[in-house]
Short mmCIF file of C-alpha atoms in Angstrom, two decimals:
data_model
loop_
_atom_site.label_atom_id
_atom_site.label_comp_id
_atom_site.label_asym_id
_atom_site.label_seq_id
_atom_site.Cartn_x
_atom_site.Cartn_y
_atom_site.Cartn_z
CA MET A 1 -0.14 -22.89 36.62
CA GLU A 2 -2.80 -21.49 35.12
CA GLU A 3 -3.61 -21.31 31.48
CA LEU A 4 -4.64 -17.17 30.60
CA MET A 5 -5.12 -18.33 26.99
CA PHE A 6 -5.36 -21.51 25.14
CA CYS A 7 -5.06 -22.06 21.30
CA TYR A 8 -3.89 -24.26 18.94
CA GLN A 9 -4.30 -23.29 16.05
CA CYS A 10 -1.34 -23.17 13.86
CA GLU A 11 1.52 -25.07 13.05
CA GLN A 12 4.05 -23.31 15.97
CA THR A 13 2.24 -24.20 18.56
CA ILE A 14 4.40 -23.93 21.93
CA GLY A 15 5.37 -27.55 22.32
CA GLY A 16 3.23 -28.94 19.33
CA LYS A 17 0.66 -28.44 21.54
CA GLY A 18 -0.73 -25.71 22.69
CA CYS A 19 -0.18 -21.45 23.57
CA THR A 20 -0.87 -20.96 26.71
CA LYS A 21 0.66 -17.36 28.39
CA ALA A 22 0.82 -15.87 24.58
CA GLY A 23 0.37 -17.29 21.31
CA ASN A 24 3.26 -17.57 19.08
CA CYS A 25 2.50 -16.04 16.68
CA GLY A 26 2.44 -12.36 18.99
CA LYS A 27 -0.77 -12.36 19.88
CA ASP A 28 -1.77 -11.39 23.82
CA ALA A 29 -3.90 -13.30 25.94
CA GLU A 30 -6.51 -10.36 25.73
CA VAL A 31 -6.60 -10.24 21.89
CA ALA A 32 -6.93 -14.60 21.83
CA ALA A 33 -10.61 -14.03 24.68
CA LEU A 34 -11.30 -11.60 22.31
CA GLN A 35 -11.38 -14.57 18.87
CA ASP A 36 -12.15 -17.03 20.94
CA LEU A 37 -16.15 -15.18 22.07
CA LEU A 38 -15.98 -13.63 18.39
CA ILE A 39 -16.26 -17.45 17.24
CA TYR A 40 -18.04 -17.81 20.08
CA GLN A 41 -21.05 -15.36 18.28
CA LEU A 42 -20.04 -16.47 15.16
CA LYS A 43 -21.16 -19.63 15.76
CA GLY A 44 -24.76 -18.17 17.42
CA ILE A 45 -25.15 -16.29 14.14
CA GLY A 46 -24.00 -19.60 11.67
CA PHE A 47 -27.18 -21.22 13.95
CA LEU A 48 -29.96 -18.37 13.32
CA GLY A 49 -28.77 -18.13 9.33
CA ASN A 50 -28.52 -21.93 9.35
CA GLU A 51 -32.49 -22.01 10.00
CA ILE A 52 -33.15 -19.12 8.38
CA LEU A 53 -31.91 -20.85 5.23
CA LYS A 54 -33.67 -23.78 5.37
CA GLN A 55 -36.89 -21.90 5.73
CA GLY A 56 -35.47 -20.97 1.83
CA LYS A 57 -35.73 -17.65 3.30
CA ASN A 58 -32.50 -15.63 1.80
CA ILE A 59 -29.76 -14.04 3.54
CA ASP A 60 -27.83 -10.49 2.46
CA LYS A 61 -24.49 -11.26 0.97
CA GLU A 62 -23.33 -8.04 2.92
CA ILE A 63 -24.39 -10.76 6.31
CA SER A 64 -22.19 -13.59 4.69
CA LYS A 65 -19.27 -10.94 4.01
CA PHE A 66 -19.49 -9.46 7.66
CA ILE A 67 -19.43 -13.20 8.81
CA GLN A 68 -16.34 -15.16 6.77
CA ASP A 69 -14.51 -10.92 7.54
CA ALA A 70 -14.66 -11.67 11.32
CA CYS A 71 -13.81 -15.09 10.44
CA PHE A 72 -11.02 -14.16 9.00
CA SER A 73 -9.19 -11.94 11.05
CA THR A 74 -9.02 -14.55 13.60
CA LEU A 75 -6.75 -16.58 11.39
CA THR A 76 -2.97 -16.96 12.25
CA ASN A 77 -1.17 -13.01 12.42
CA VAL A 78 -3.46 -11.64 10.73
CA ASN A 79 -5.15 -8.87 13.63
CA PHE A 80 -3.45 -8.09 16.43
CA ASP A 81 -5.53 -5.07 17.25
CA PRO A 82 -8.61 -5.69 20.27
CA GLU A 83 -10.49 -2.37 19.54
CA ARG A 84 -11.48 -4.23 16.02
CA PHE A 85 -12.10 -6.88 17.92
CA VAL A 86 -14.94 -5.33 20.14
CA GLU A 87 -16.25 -3.16 16.92
CA TYR A 88 -16.29 -6.96 15.05
CA LEU A 89 -18.22 -8.50 18.69
CA ASN A 90 -20.81 -5.30 19.12
CA LYS A 91 -21.74 -5.75 15.42
CA ALA A 92 -21.87 -9.50 15.44
CA GLN A 93 -24.79 -8.81 18.07
CA LYS A 94 -26.72 -5.87 15.44
CA ILE A 95 -26.37 -8.98 13.02
CA LYS A 96 -27.76 -12.32 16.02
CA GLU A 97 -31.42 -9.48 15.97
CA ASN A 98 -31.14 -9.19 12.80
CA LEU A 99 -31.45 -13.02 11.80
CA LYS A 100 -34.03 -13.42 14.76
CA SER A 101 -35.93 -10.90 13.79
CA LEU A 102 -35.77 -12.29 10.30
CA LEU A 103 -36.34 -15.60 11.34
CA GLY A 104 -39.12 -15.36 13.66
CA ASN A 105 -39.51 -17.67 16.48
CA VAL A 106 -36.13 -19.13 17.28
CA PRO A 107 -36.24 -22.90 18.27
CA ALA A 108 -36.37 -23.71 22.36
CA ASN A 109 -33.48 -24.86 23.55
CA THR A 110 -30.75 -23.10 21.40
CA PRO A 111 -27.70 -23.73 22.39
CA GLU A 112 -26.01 -20.86 24.60
CA CYS A 113 -24.66 -18.99 22.05
CA VAL A 114 -27.16 -17.96 20.34
CA ASN A 115 -28.94 -16.00 22.23
CA TYR A 116 -25.71 -14.62 24.19
CA THR A 117 -25.89 -11.39 25.13
CA ILE A 118 -22.39 -9.29 24.29
CA PRO A 119 -21.85 -6.34 27.31
CA ALA A 120 -21.59 -3.01 26.03
CA SER A 121 -17.51 -3.34 28.25
CA LYS A 122 -14.72 -4.90 27.54
CA ASP A 123 -14.07 -5.71 30.72
CA GLU A 124 -17.33 -7.61 30.41
CA MET A 125 -17.04 -9.50 27.28
CA LEU A 126 -12.87 -10.77 28.38
CA LYS A 127 -14.30 -12.29 31.41
CA ASP A 128 -17.39 -13.90 28.50
CA ALA A 129 -14.76 -15.07 26.87
CA LYS A 130 -13.83 -18.21 28.76
CA LYS A 131 -17.44 -20.34 28.36
CA ALA A 132 -16.06 -20.01 24.42
CA GLY A 133 -12.95 -21.17 25.05
CA ILE A 134 -11.92 -24.23 23.08
CA MET A 135 -11.24 -26.72 26.38
CA TYR A 136 -13.98 -25.15 28.26
CA ASP A 137 -15.97 -28.01 28.48
CA GLN A 138 -13.68 -30.53 30.00
CA ASN A 139 -15.60 -33.87 29.30
CA LEU A 140 -15.84 -33.23 25.31
CA ASP A 141 -15.19 -36.51 23.53
CA MET A 142 -11.57 -35.56 22.03
CA ASN A 143 -12.08 -36.73 18.69
CA ILE A 144 -15.88 -34.70 18.11
CA ARG A 145 -13.14 -31.07 19.72
CA SER A 146 -10.59 -32.88 17.26
CA LEU A 147 -13.73 -32.69 14.32
CA ARG A 148 -15.26 -29.60 15.27
CA GLU A 149 -12.21 -27.48 15.44
CA THR A 150 -11.05 -28.87 12.33
CA LEU A 151 -13.55 -27.80 10.81
CA ILE A 152 -13.57 -24.56 12.42
CA TYR A 153 -10.06 -24.13 10.80
CA GLY A 154 -10.57 -25.38 7.98
CA LEU A 155 -13.72 -21.68 7.80
CA LYS A 156 -11.08 -18.89 8.38
CA GLY A 157 -8.83 -20.56 5.74
CA MET A 158 -11.86 -20.02 3.08
CA ALA A 159 -13.26 -17.33 4.74
CA ALA A 160 -9.21 -16.06 3.25
CA TYR A 161 -10.37 -17.07 -0.22
CA SER A 162 -13.68 -15.37 0.05
CA HIS A 163 -12.38 -13.10 1.61
CA HIS A 164 -10.45 -11.63 -1.72
CA ALA A 165 -13.47 -12.58 -3.89
CA HIS A 166 -15.49 -10.12 -1.78
CA VAL A 167 -13.92 -7.71 -2.79
CA LEU A 168 -13.05 -7.69 -6.16
CA GLY A 169 -17.60 -8.16 -6.22
CA PHE A 170 -16.81 -12.31 -6.30
CA TYR A 171 -19.49 -13.83 -4.52
CA ASP A 172 -21.03 -17.71 -5.17
CA ASP A 173 -23.59 -18.71 -2.59
CA TYR A 174 -23.23 -22.18 -2.07
CA VAL A 175 -20.03 -21.15 -1.22
CA ASN A 176 -21.84 -18.46 1.47
CA ASN A 177 -24.35 -20.95 2.86
CA PHE A 178 -21.94 -23.36 3.80
CA PHE A 179 -21.01 -20.87 6.37
CA TYR A 180 -23.84 -21.10 8.10
CA LYS A 181 -24.37 -24.98 8.07
CA ALA A 182 -20.90 -25.47 9.50
CA PHE A 183 -20.83 -23.09 12.36
CA ALA A 184 -24.23 -24.42 13.22
CA SER A 185 -22.81 -28.22 12.99
CA THR A 186 -20.18 -27.48 15.90
CA ILE A 187 -22.09 -26.60 18.49
CA ASP A 188 -24.65 -29.78 17.62
CA ASP A 189 -24.29 -32.04 19.58
CA LYS A 190 -26.49 -34.59 18.55
CA LEU A 191 -24.07 -34.70 15.26
CA THR A 192 -21.35 -38.13 15.55
CA VAL A 193 -17.75 -38.30 14.84
CA ASP A 194 -18.94 -39.70 11.46
CA ASP A 195 -21.05 -36.92 10.63
CA LEU A 196 -18.16 -34.44 11.18
CA PHE A 197 -15.70 -36.11 8.60
CA ASN A 198 -17.65 -36.33 6.77
CA LEU A 199 -18.57 -31.84 6.96
CA ILE A 200 -14.50 -31.33 6.78
CA MET A 201 -14.72 -33.75 3.46
CA GLU A 202 -17.86 -31.48 2.65
CA LEU A 203 -15.94 -28.33 3.59
CA GLY A 204 -12.88 -29.28 0.43
CA LYS A 205 -15.74 -30.03 -1.61
CA VAL A 206 -16.64 -26.07 -0.84
CA ASN A 207 -13.75 -24.74 -0.57
CA LEU A 208 -12.36 -26.06 -4.02
CA LYS A 209 -16.02 -23.88 -5.48
CA CYS A 210 -14.52 -20.93 -3.39
CA MET A 211 -11.26 -21.02 -4.95
CA GLU A 212 -12.59 -21.49 -8.24
CA LEU A 213 -14.31 -18.08 -8.25
CA LEU A 214 -11.19 -16.22 -6.78
CA ASP A 215 -9.29 -17.80 -9.64
CA LYS A 216 -12.37 -16.81 -11.66
CA ALA A 217 -12.23 -12.64 -9.84
CA ASN A 218 -8.45 -12.23 -9.90
CA THR A 219 -8.50 -13.65 -13.95
CA GLN A 220 -11.41 -11.70 -14.96
CA THR A 221 -10.00 -8.74 -12.98
CA TYR A 222 -6.46 -8.90 -14.08
CA GLY A 223 -5.97 -11.10 -16.78
CA ASN A 224 -4.19 -14.48 -17.14
CA PRO A 225 -0.76 -15.40 -14.66
CA VAL A 226 2.08 -14.54 -17.95
CA PRO A 227 5.84 -16.49 -17.29
CA THR A 228 7.31 -13.05 -16.36
CA GLN A 229 10.82 -12.38 -14.28
CA VAL A 230 10.58 -10.68 -12.14
CA LEU A 231 13.35 -8.52 -10.10
CA ILE A 232 14.41 -9.35 -6.90
CA SER A 233 17.40 -6.50 -6.15
CA LYS A 234 17.50 -3.15 -5.44
CA LYS A 235 16.67 0.23 -7.64
CA LYS A 236 16.94 3.35 -6.64
CA GLY A 237 14.79 6.14 -4.78
CA PRO A 238 11.78 5.68 -3.21
CA PHE A 239 9.37 2.74 -1.95
CA ILE A 240 6.68 1.16 -0.91
CA ILE A 241 6.37 -2.60 -0.45
CA VAL A 242 3.28 -4.63 -0.41
CA SER A 243 2.79 -8.39 1.32
CA GLY A 244 -0.02 -9.92 1.96
CA HIS A 245 -2.42 -11.48 -0.35
CA ASP A 246 -4.98 -8.75 -2.40
CA LEU A 247 -4.44 -7.73 -5.05
CA LYS A 248 -6.94 -5.55 -5.46
CA ASP A 249 -5.01 -3.30 -2.65
CA LEU A 250 -2.15 -3.39 -4.48
CA HIS A 251 -4.34 -2.66 -7.89
CA GLU A 252 -4.90 0.52 -5.99
CA LEU A 253 -2.27 1.54 -4.89
CA LEU A 254 0.12 1.47 -8.20
CA ILE A 255 -3.34 3.56 -9.17
CA GLN A 256 -2.13 6.05 -6.63
CA THR A 257 1.51 6.28 -7.06
CA GLU A 258 1.90 6.95 -10.91
CA GLY A 259 4.26 9.53 -12.09
CA LYS A 260 4.99 9.54 -7.98
CA GLY A 261 8.82 7.92 -8.73
CA ILE A 262 7.74 5.94 -5.60
CA ASN A 263 8.79 2.36 -6.37
CA ILE A 264 6.95 -0.48 -6.00
CA TYR A 265 8.24 -4.08 -4.44
CA THR A 266 6.10 -7.20 -3.92
CA HIS A 267 6.98 -8.74 -0.09
CA GLY A 268 6.23 -12.85 0.71
CA GLU A 269 2.84 -14.30 -1.16
CA MET A 270 2.41 -10.73 -3.66
CA LEU A 271 5.38 -11.84 -5.47
CA PRO A 272 2.13 -13.59 -7.95
CA ALA A 273 0.66 -10.18 -8.99
CA HIS A 274 3.61 -9.08 -11.47
CA GLY A 275 2.42 -12.13 -13.64
CA TYR A 276 -0.81 -10.54 -14.24
CA PRO A 277 -0.92 -8.67 -17.10
CA GLU A 278 -3.11 -5.46 -15.66
CA LEU A 279 -0.02 -5.35 -12.78
CA LYS A 280 2.55 -6.07 -14.83
CA LYS A 281 1.79 -2.91 -16.82
CA PHE A 282 2.37 -0.65 -14.24
CA LYS A 283 6.16 0.39 -14.50
CA HIS A 284 6.72 1.09 -11.35
CA LEU A 285 5.62 -2.11 -9.72
CA VAL A 286 9.92 -2.82 -9.84
CA GLY A 287 10.69 -5.71 -8.05
CA ASN A 288 10.15 -8.05 -5.23
CA PHE A 289 11.30 -7.37 -1.54
CA GLY A 290 13.12 -9.77 0.54
CA GLY A 291 11.86 -12.86 1.32
CA ALA A 292 8.68 -15.39 3.64
CA TRP A 293 6.79 -13.59 5.30
CA GLN A 294 8.69 -14.69 9.31
CA ASN A 295 11.67 -13.21 8.36
CA GLN A 296 10.47 -9.53 7.60
CA GLN A 297 11.42 -8.29 10.96
CA ASN A 298 14.64 -8.22 9.86
CA GLU A 299 13.95 -7.82 6.32
CA PHE A 300 12.25 -4.26 7.04
CA ASP A 301 14.16 -3.97 10.10
CA ASN A 302 15.50 0.66 9.40
CA ILE A 303 14.32 0.52 5.94
CA PRO A 304 13.64 3.71 4.08
CA GLY A 305 10.68 3.19 2.47
CA CYS A 306 7.10 2.14 3.55
CA ILE A 307 5.70 -1.01 3.83
CA LEU A 308 1.86 -2.46 3.14
CA MET A 309 -0.22 -5.57 5.50
CA THR A 310 -2.98 -6.26 2.97
CA THR A 311 -3.60 -9.69 5.07
CA ASN A 312 -2.48 -12.16 6.64
CA CYS A 313 1.04 -12.83 7.93
CA LEU A 314 1.65 -9.98 9.72
CA GLN A 315 4.44 -10.04 12.77
CA LYS A 316 5.36 -7.86 15.84
CA PRO A 317 6.42 -4.62 14.37
CA ARG A 318 10.05 -3.24 15.38
CA ASP A 319 10.37 0.20 17.15
CA SER A 320 13.03 -0.06 14.02
CA TYR A 321 10.03 0.62 11.72
CA LYS A 322 6.91 1.06 13.39
CA ASP A 323 7.19 4.89 12.19
CA ARG A 324 6.35 3.32 8.28
CA ILE A 325 4.09 0.65 8.22
CA PHE A 326 0.58 0.80 7.93
CA THR A 327 -2.43 -1.99 7.48
CA THR A 328 -5.57 -1.79 6.10
CA SER A 329 -8.93 -4.61 5.65
CA ILE A 330 -8.63 -6.54 7.93
CA VAL A 331 -4.89 -6.82 9.35
CA GLY A 332 -4.50 -4.67 12.44
CA TRP A 333 -1.76 -4.64 15.00
CA PRO A 334 -2.56 -1.87 18.15
CA ASN A 335 -1.30 2.14 17.49
CA ILE A 336 0.08 1.61 13.78
CA GLN A 337 -1.21 2.93 11.06
CA HIS A 338 -4.75 1.51 9.61
CA ILE A 339 -5.63 3.13 6.44
CA ARG A 340 -10.45 2.18 6.02
CA GLU A 341 -12.48 1.45 3.36
CA THR A 342 -14.32 4.36 2.41
CA ASN A 343 -16.73 4.30 0.55
CA GLY A 344 -15.84 1.24 -1.12
CA LYS A 345 -12.44 3.57 -1.66
CA LYS A 346 -9.01 3.71 -0.09
CA ASP A 347 -6.41 6.54 0.29
CA PHE A 348 -3.33 5.88 0.33
CA THR A 349 -1.78 9.65 1.14
CA PRO A 350 -0.26 8.70 4.44
CA ILE A 351 2.09 6.17 3.61
CA ILE A 352 2.90 7.77 -0.04
CA ASN A 353 3.69 10.71 2.03
CA LYS A 354 5.69 8.73 4.02
CA ALA A 355 7.24 7.69 1.62
CA LEU A 356 8.47 10.16 -0.51
CA GLU A 357 10.28 11.40 3.15
CA LEU A 358 12.25 8.69 3.71
CA GLY A 359 14.06 8.88 0.40
CA GLY A 360 13.75 5.31 -0.59
CA PHE A 361 17.67 3.16 -0.98
CA THR A 362 20.18 5.79 -2.20
CA GLU A 363 21.90 2.92 -5.46
CA ASP A 364 21.03 0.81 -7.66
CA GLU A 365 22.16 -2.80 -6.52
CA PRO A 366 22.99 -5.13 -9.75
CA ASP A 367 20.40 -7.24 -10.97
CA LYS A 368 19.35 -10.91 -10.58
CA THR A 369 15.65 -11.99 -10.94
CA ILE A 370 13.71 -14.97 -10.54
CA LEU A 371 10.70 -17.00 -12.77
CA VAL A 372 7.42 -16.74 -12.26
CA GLY A 373 3.40 -16.54 -13.88
CA PHE A 374 3.02 -20.64 -14.41
CA GLY A 375 -0.83 -21.12 -13.78
CA HIS A 376 -3.50 -23.66 -14.77
CA ASN A 377 -4.06 -21.41 -18.59
CA THR A 378 -0.01 -21.60 -19.28
CA VAL A 379 1.12 -25.14 -17.83
CA LEU A 380 -2.50 -26.65 -19.75
CA SER A 381 -1.60 -24.61 -22.85
CA LEU A 382 1.48 -26.23 -23.45
CA ALA A 383 -0.28 -29.96 -21.87
CA ASP A 384 0.95 -32.23 -25.51
CA LYS A 385 4.56 -30.65 -25.27
CA ILE A 386 4.65 -31.80 -21.48
CA LEU A 387 3.14 -35.15 -22.33
CA ASP A 388 5.65 -35.53 -24.96
CA ALA A 389 8.39 -34.91 -22.99
CA VAL A 390 6.61 -37.83 -20.16
CA LYS A 391 6.02 -40.21 -23.18
CA LYS A 392 10.00 -40.11 -24.15
CA GLY A 393 10.99 -39.88 -20.36
CA GLN A 394 12.36 -36.17 -20.50
CA ILE A 395 10.69 -35.76 -17.72
CA LYS A 396 10.19 -38.73 -15.48
CA HIS A 397 8.29 -37.77 -12.38
CA PHE A 398 6.58 -34.04 -11.26
CA PHE A 399 7.01 -32.81 -7.18
CA LEU A 400 5.37 -30.14 -6.15
CA ILE A 401 6.64 -28.54 -3.09
CA GLY A 402 4.73 -25.93 -1.15
CA GLY A 403 2.30 -24.66 0.74
CA CYS A 404 2.69 -22.32 4.16
CA ASP A 405 6.64 -21.03 5.51
CA GLY A 406 7.18 -20.58 8.85
CA ALA A 407 10.63 -20.17 11.72
CA ARG A 408 9.81 -24.39 12.97
CA PRO A 409 13.30 -25.79 12.52
CA GLY A 410 12.79 -28.84 10.57
CA ARG A 411 11.59 -26.83 7.22
CA ASN A 412 15.58 -26.77 5.43
CA TYR A 413 13.62 -30.15 4.26
CA TYR A 414 11.98 -28.44 1.66
CA THR A 415 14.91 -26.92 0.11
CA GLU A 416 17.15 -30.09 0.33
CA PHE A 417 14.45 -31.58 -0.73
CA ALA A 418 13.89 -29.95 -3.98
CA GLN A 419 18.24 -29.52 -4.51
CA LYS A 420 17.95 -32.99 -4.49
CA ALA A 421 14.89 -33.82 -6.52
CA PRO A 422 16.84 -35.55 -10.41
CA LYS A 423 17.89 -33.80 -12.29
CA ASP A 424 15.00 -35.47 -15.54
CA THR A 425 11.59 -34.13 -12.47
CA ILE A 426 10.13 -30.50 -12.65
CA ILE A 427 8.70 -29.24 -9.56
CA LEU A 428 5.85 -26.64 -9.78
CA THR A 429 5.65 -25.08 -6.34
CA LEU A 430 2.93 -22.12 -5.05
CA ALA A 431 2.98 -20.37 -1.56
CA CYS A 432 5.45 -19.08 0.97
CA GLY A 433 7.13 -22.22 1.37
CA LYS A 434 8.49 -21.62 -1.98
CA TYR A 435 10.85 -18.94 -0.07
CA ARG A 436 13.14 -21.44 0.73
CA PHE A 437 13.94 -22.94 -2.94
CA ASN A 438 13.16 -20.19 -5.07
CA LYS A 439 16.18 -18.00 -5.64
CA LEU A 440 18.11 -21.19 -6.83
CA ASP A 441 19.16 -22.71 -10.42
CA PHE A 442 17.57 -25.33 -10.79
CA GLY A 443 18.57 -25.20 -14.75
CA SER A 444 16.05 -26.76 -17.60
CA ILE A 445 14.39 -30.05 -18.95
CA GLY A 446 14.30 -29.17 -23.12
CA GLU A 447 12.16 -25.66 -22.96
CA PHE A 448 10.42 -25.89 -19.81
CA PRO A 449 12.23 -23.99 -16.46
CA ARG A 450 13.08 -27.01 -13.85
CA LEU A 451 10.87 -24.72 -10.85
CA LEU A 452 8.06 -24.35 -12.03
CA ASP A 453 6.03 -21.01 -9.66
CA VAL A 454 2.16 -21.46 -9.33
CA GLY A 455 1.79 -18.35 -7.48
CA GLN A 456 0.35 -17.80 -4.03
CA CYS A 457 -1.55 -20.10 -2.49
CA ASN A 458 -5.15 -18.25 -2.72
CA ASP A 459 -3.29 -19.99 -6.26
CA SER A 460 -3.72 -23.82 -5.29
CA TYR A 461 -6.91 -24.18 -7.05
CA SER A 462 -3.66 -23.87 -10.59
CA ALA A 463 -2.37 -26.81 -9.28
CA ILE A 464 -5.38 -28.22 -8.68
CA LYS A 465 -6.85 -27.63 -12.54
CA ILE A 466 -2.72 -28.89 -13.70
CA ALA A 467 -2.71 -32.03 -12.24
CA GLN A 468 -6.75 -32.70 -14.00
CA GLY A 469 -5.15 -31.56 -16.87
CA LEU A 470 -2.94 -33.99 -17.14
CA ALA A 471 -4.39 -36.63 -15.07
CA ASP A 472 -7.49 -36.51 -18.55
CA ALA A 473 -4.81 -36.09 -21.43
CA LEU A 474 -3.21 -39.10 -19.58
CA GLY A 475 -6.34 -41.02 -19.02
CA CYS A 476 -5.63 -42.04 -15.63
CA GLY A 477 -6.52 -40.70 -12.44
CA ILE A 478 -4.49 -37.86 -10.79
CA ASN A 479 -3.66 -40.88 -7.81
CA ASP A 480 -2.23 -42.58 -10.60
CA LEU A 481 0.12 -39.30 -12.08
CA PRO A 482 4.00 -39.26 -11.69
CA LEU A 483 3.54 -37.00 -9.31
CA SER A 484 4.21 -36.32 -5.84
CA LEU A 485 2.86 -33.52 -3.33
CA ILE A 486 5.37 -32.48 -0.80
CA LEU A 487 3.18 -30.24 1.70
CA SER A 488 4.98 -27.84 4.43
CA TRP A 489 1.98 -26.39 6.88
CA TYR A 490 1.53 -23.24 8.89
CA GLU A 491 -2.25 -22.03 9.46
CA GLN A 492 -5.55 -22.75 8.58
CA LYS A 493 -5.86 -21.59 5.36
CA ALA A 494 -3.04 -24.94 4.69
CA VAL A 495 -5.97 -26.58 6.86
CA CYS A 496 -8.96 -26.54 4.27
CA ILE A 497 -6.30 -26.46 0.94
CA LEU A 498 -5.38 -30.37 3.13
CA LEU A 499 -9.72 -31.51 2.73
CA THR A 500 -9.53 -30.20 -0.68
CA LEU A 501 -7.48 -32.25 -1.80
CA LEU A 502 -8.19 -34.53 0.74
CA SER A 503 -11.82 -34.48 -0.76
CA LEU A 504 -11.14 -35.22 -4.19
CA GLY A 505 -9.31 -38.07 -2.87
CA ILE A 506 -6.02 -37.11 -3.52
CA LYS A 507 -3.61 -40.09 -1.71
CA ASN A 508 -0.16 -40.39 -0.17
CA ILE A 509 0.39 -37.03 0.80
CA TYR A 510 3.70 -36.41 2.15
CA LEU A 511 3.05 -33.17 4.69
CA GLY A 512 4.42 -31.59 7.94
CA PRO A 513 7.25 -30.28 9.27
CA THR A 514 4.95 -31.42 12.07
CA LEU A 515 1.33 -32.58 11.89
CA PRO A 516 -1.52 -30.52 13.63
CA ALA A 517 -1.54 -30.35 17.50
CA PHE A 518 -5.81 -30.07 16.74
CA ILE A 519 -6.25 -33.68 15.37
CA SER A 520 -6.29 -35.97 17.55
CA PRO A 521 -4.43 -39.33 17.91
CA ASP A 522 -8.00 -41.49 16.13
CA VAL A 523 -8.58 -39.18 13.93
CA LEU A 524 -4.86 -38.67 12.52
CA GLN A 525 -4.95 -42.47 12.26
CA VAL A 526 -8.47 -42.30 10.44
CA LEU A 527 -7.14 -39.74 7.79
CA ILE A 528 -3.59 -42.22 7.29
CA ASP A 529 -6.14 -45.44 6.67
CA LYS A 530 -8.24 -42.97 4.60
CA PHE A 531 -5.87 -41.31 2.32
CA ASN A 532 -2.05 -42.66 3.62
CA ILE A 533 -1.14 -38.78 4.55
CA LYS A 534 2.46 -39.13 4.97
CA PRO A 535 4.59 -37.69 7.47
CA ILE A 536 8.30 -36.39 6.80
CA SER A 537 11.19 -37.99 7.49
CA THR A 538 14.34 -36.86 5.57
CA ALA A 539 14.15 -36.40 1.77
CA ASP A 540 16.77 -38.71 0.66
CA ALA A 541 14.05 -41.47 2.95
CA ASP A 542 11.21 -39.73 1.19
CA LEU A 543 12.37 -39.45 -2.25
CA LYS A 544 14.22 -43.37 -2.81
CA THR A 545 10.04 -44.52 -1.98
CA ILE A 546 8.13 -41.78 -3.92
CA LEU A 547 11.29 -43.49 -7.05
CA GLY A 548 12.19 -46.80 -5.95
#
């Protein structure tokens, strides 16, 4: 059977091996081919940029921003619009030519992608895309391929985080320059398995810096998150639901809707926005709508309001809400209204007018709330009290249960694990995996809620800071803490976060619901031997292993 495409970058890949006709995420073979070709272009740009950096020259930050935005656009459930990828490909060609001029003499015997020229038509691009496919070189060593792909997927995840920092005006040359080095490394046939393994560990360290930069961008712009009760029931009136991850888009929409009688709800990974002082001061940021991203087709079905998708986590819109869902920034779907940025500004008038036209919910529901806002600033301010509770035996163990959610069967493990965690344990959670259990009542230990919502997947830095802070206070290493990491993964941001945890030497991570298809058996064995990564089994068995 002819393969129309090949992609295995996310957890839902068909059969746990690879999508070959269409992506389980919703992308078709055409988009998959254009994404492959865009990564091919970025490899060529990476080679040129890396050579320029070796000469001690600087590369304009706008070029770095484009590389990271283009890379982000190929992340799972972000952009499904082929015409937008044609735009990226043409711009990548111009950047490649500019970098050639800046470099001067291009070294001889460079990889083909360095001198490749994008054709004028999309049809010709699609023909060329075959040479950019993951499995094009059938003779490539499987471990080399595995590590190269892991490096690329880590870059895609880190590109998402750097994008969010960029839009708030925060850049870091250490982060930016690594993209050139890493992309260049994926086409360097001299690099061994050991070299590439060291590079994915280096990516983990760079991503820690990137997440630190994003944390700084968010907190300096919107303040440190504080514990906040968030309404999860509906309010009467016109409304807009904001999904994705981008706080700046939410902030700008709040400004443009102020005084217009429109309620703003967060959705999915936007839930933690309610904890930021500069966002929560808007009274019409009324609450959070729905659950995790993979339920959106049912939750958005025929709603009398609008949806704004700001970054990833987009599914194919149903006809019942195609006229009321809008995309912006990196996100795209064919024939869906897209709000572009012009001269640094976005005009949300079309979605505002549509929300007013639809009228919204006709009555209030009884108030129900959940608690968010336990970032590192809040939790570490309570460190003395937490440690005192640990010393008194009131808190016996900490579980970080979080990560990406998805639709694959078996993810009920995380709900069951949280429910069965003993009453003298604290559960930290972050990312959309928390929607499996964040509306359950776990009670408290003294003054501490047993469930502490640390934030988005973007806020993994907060969880690391909390662990480091507690370890420092106890005079031990993170691996010596009464702390267990129970992680779920779905897409490429989870890859770079996992690499960051491993680069810090963190061991005994429980990972599920399945292991990545792009990790070869040999590479997996190295990770098990070096870091004791454990595939999840059952909640009862894993709790017994952890707690004895």
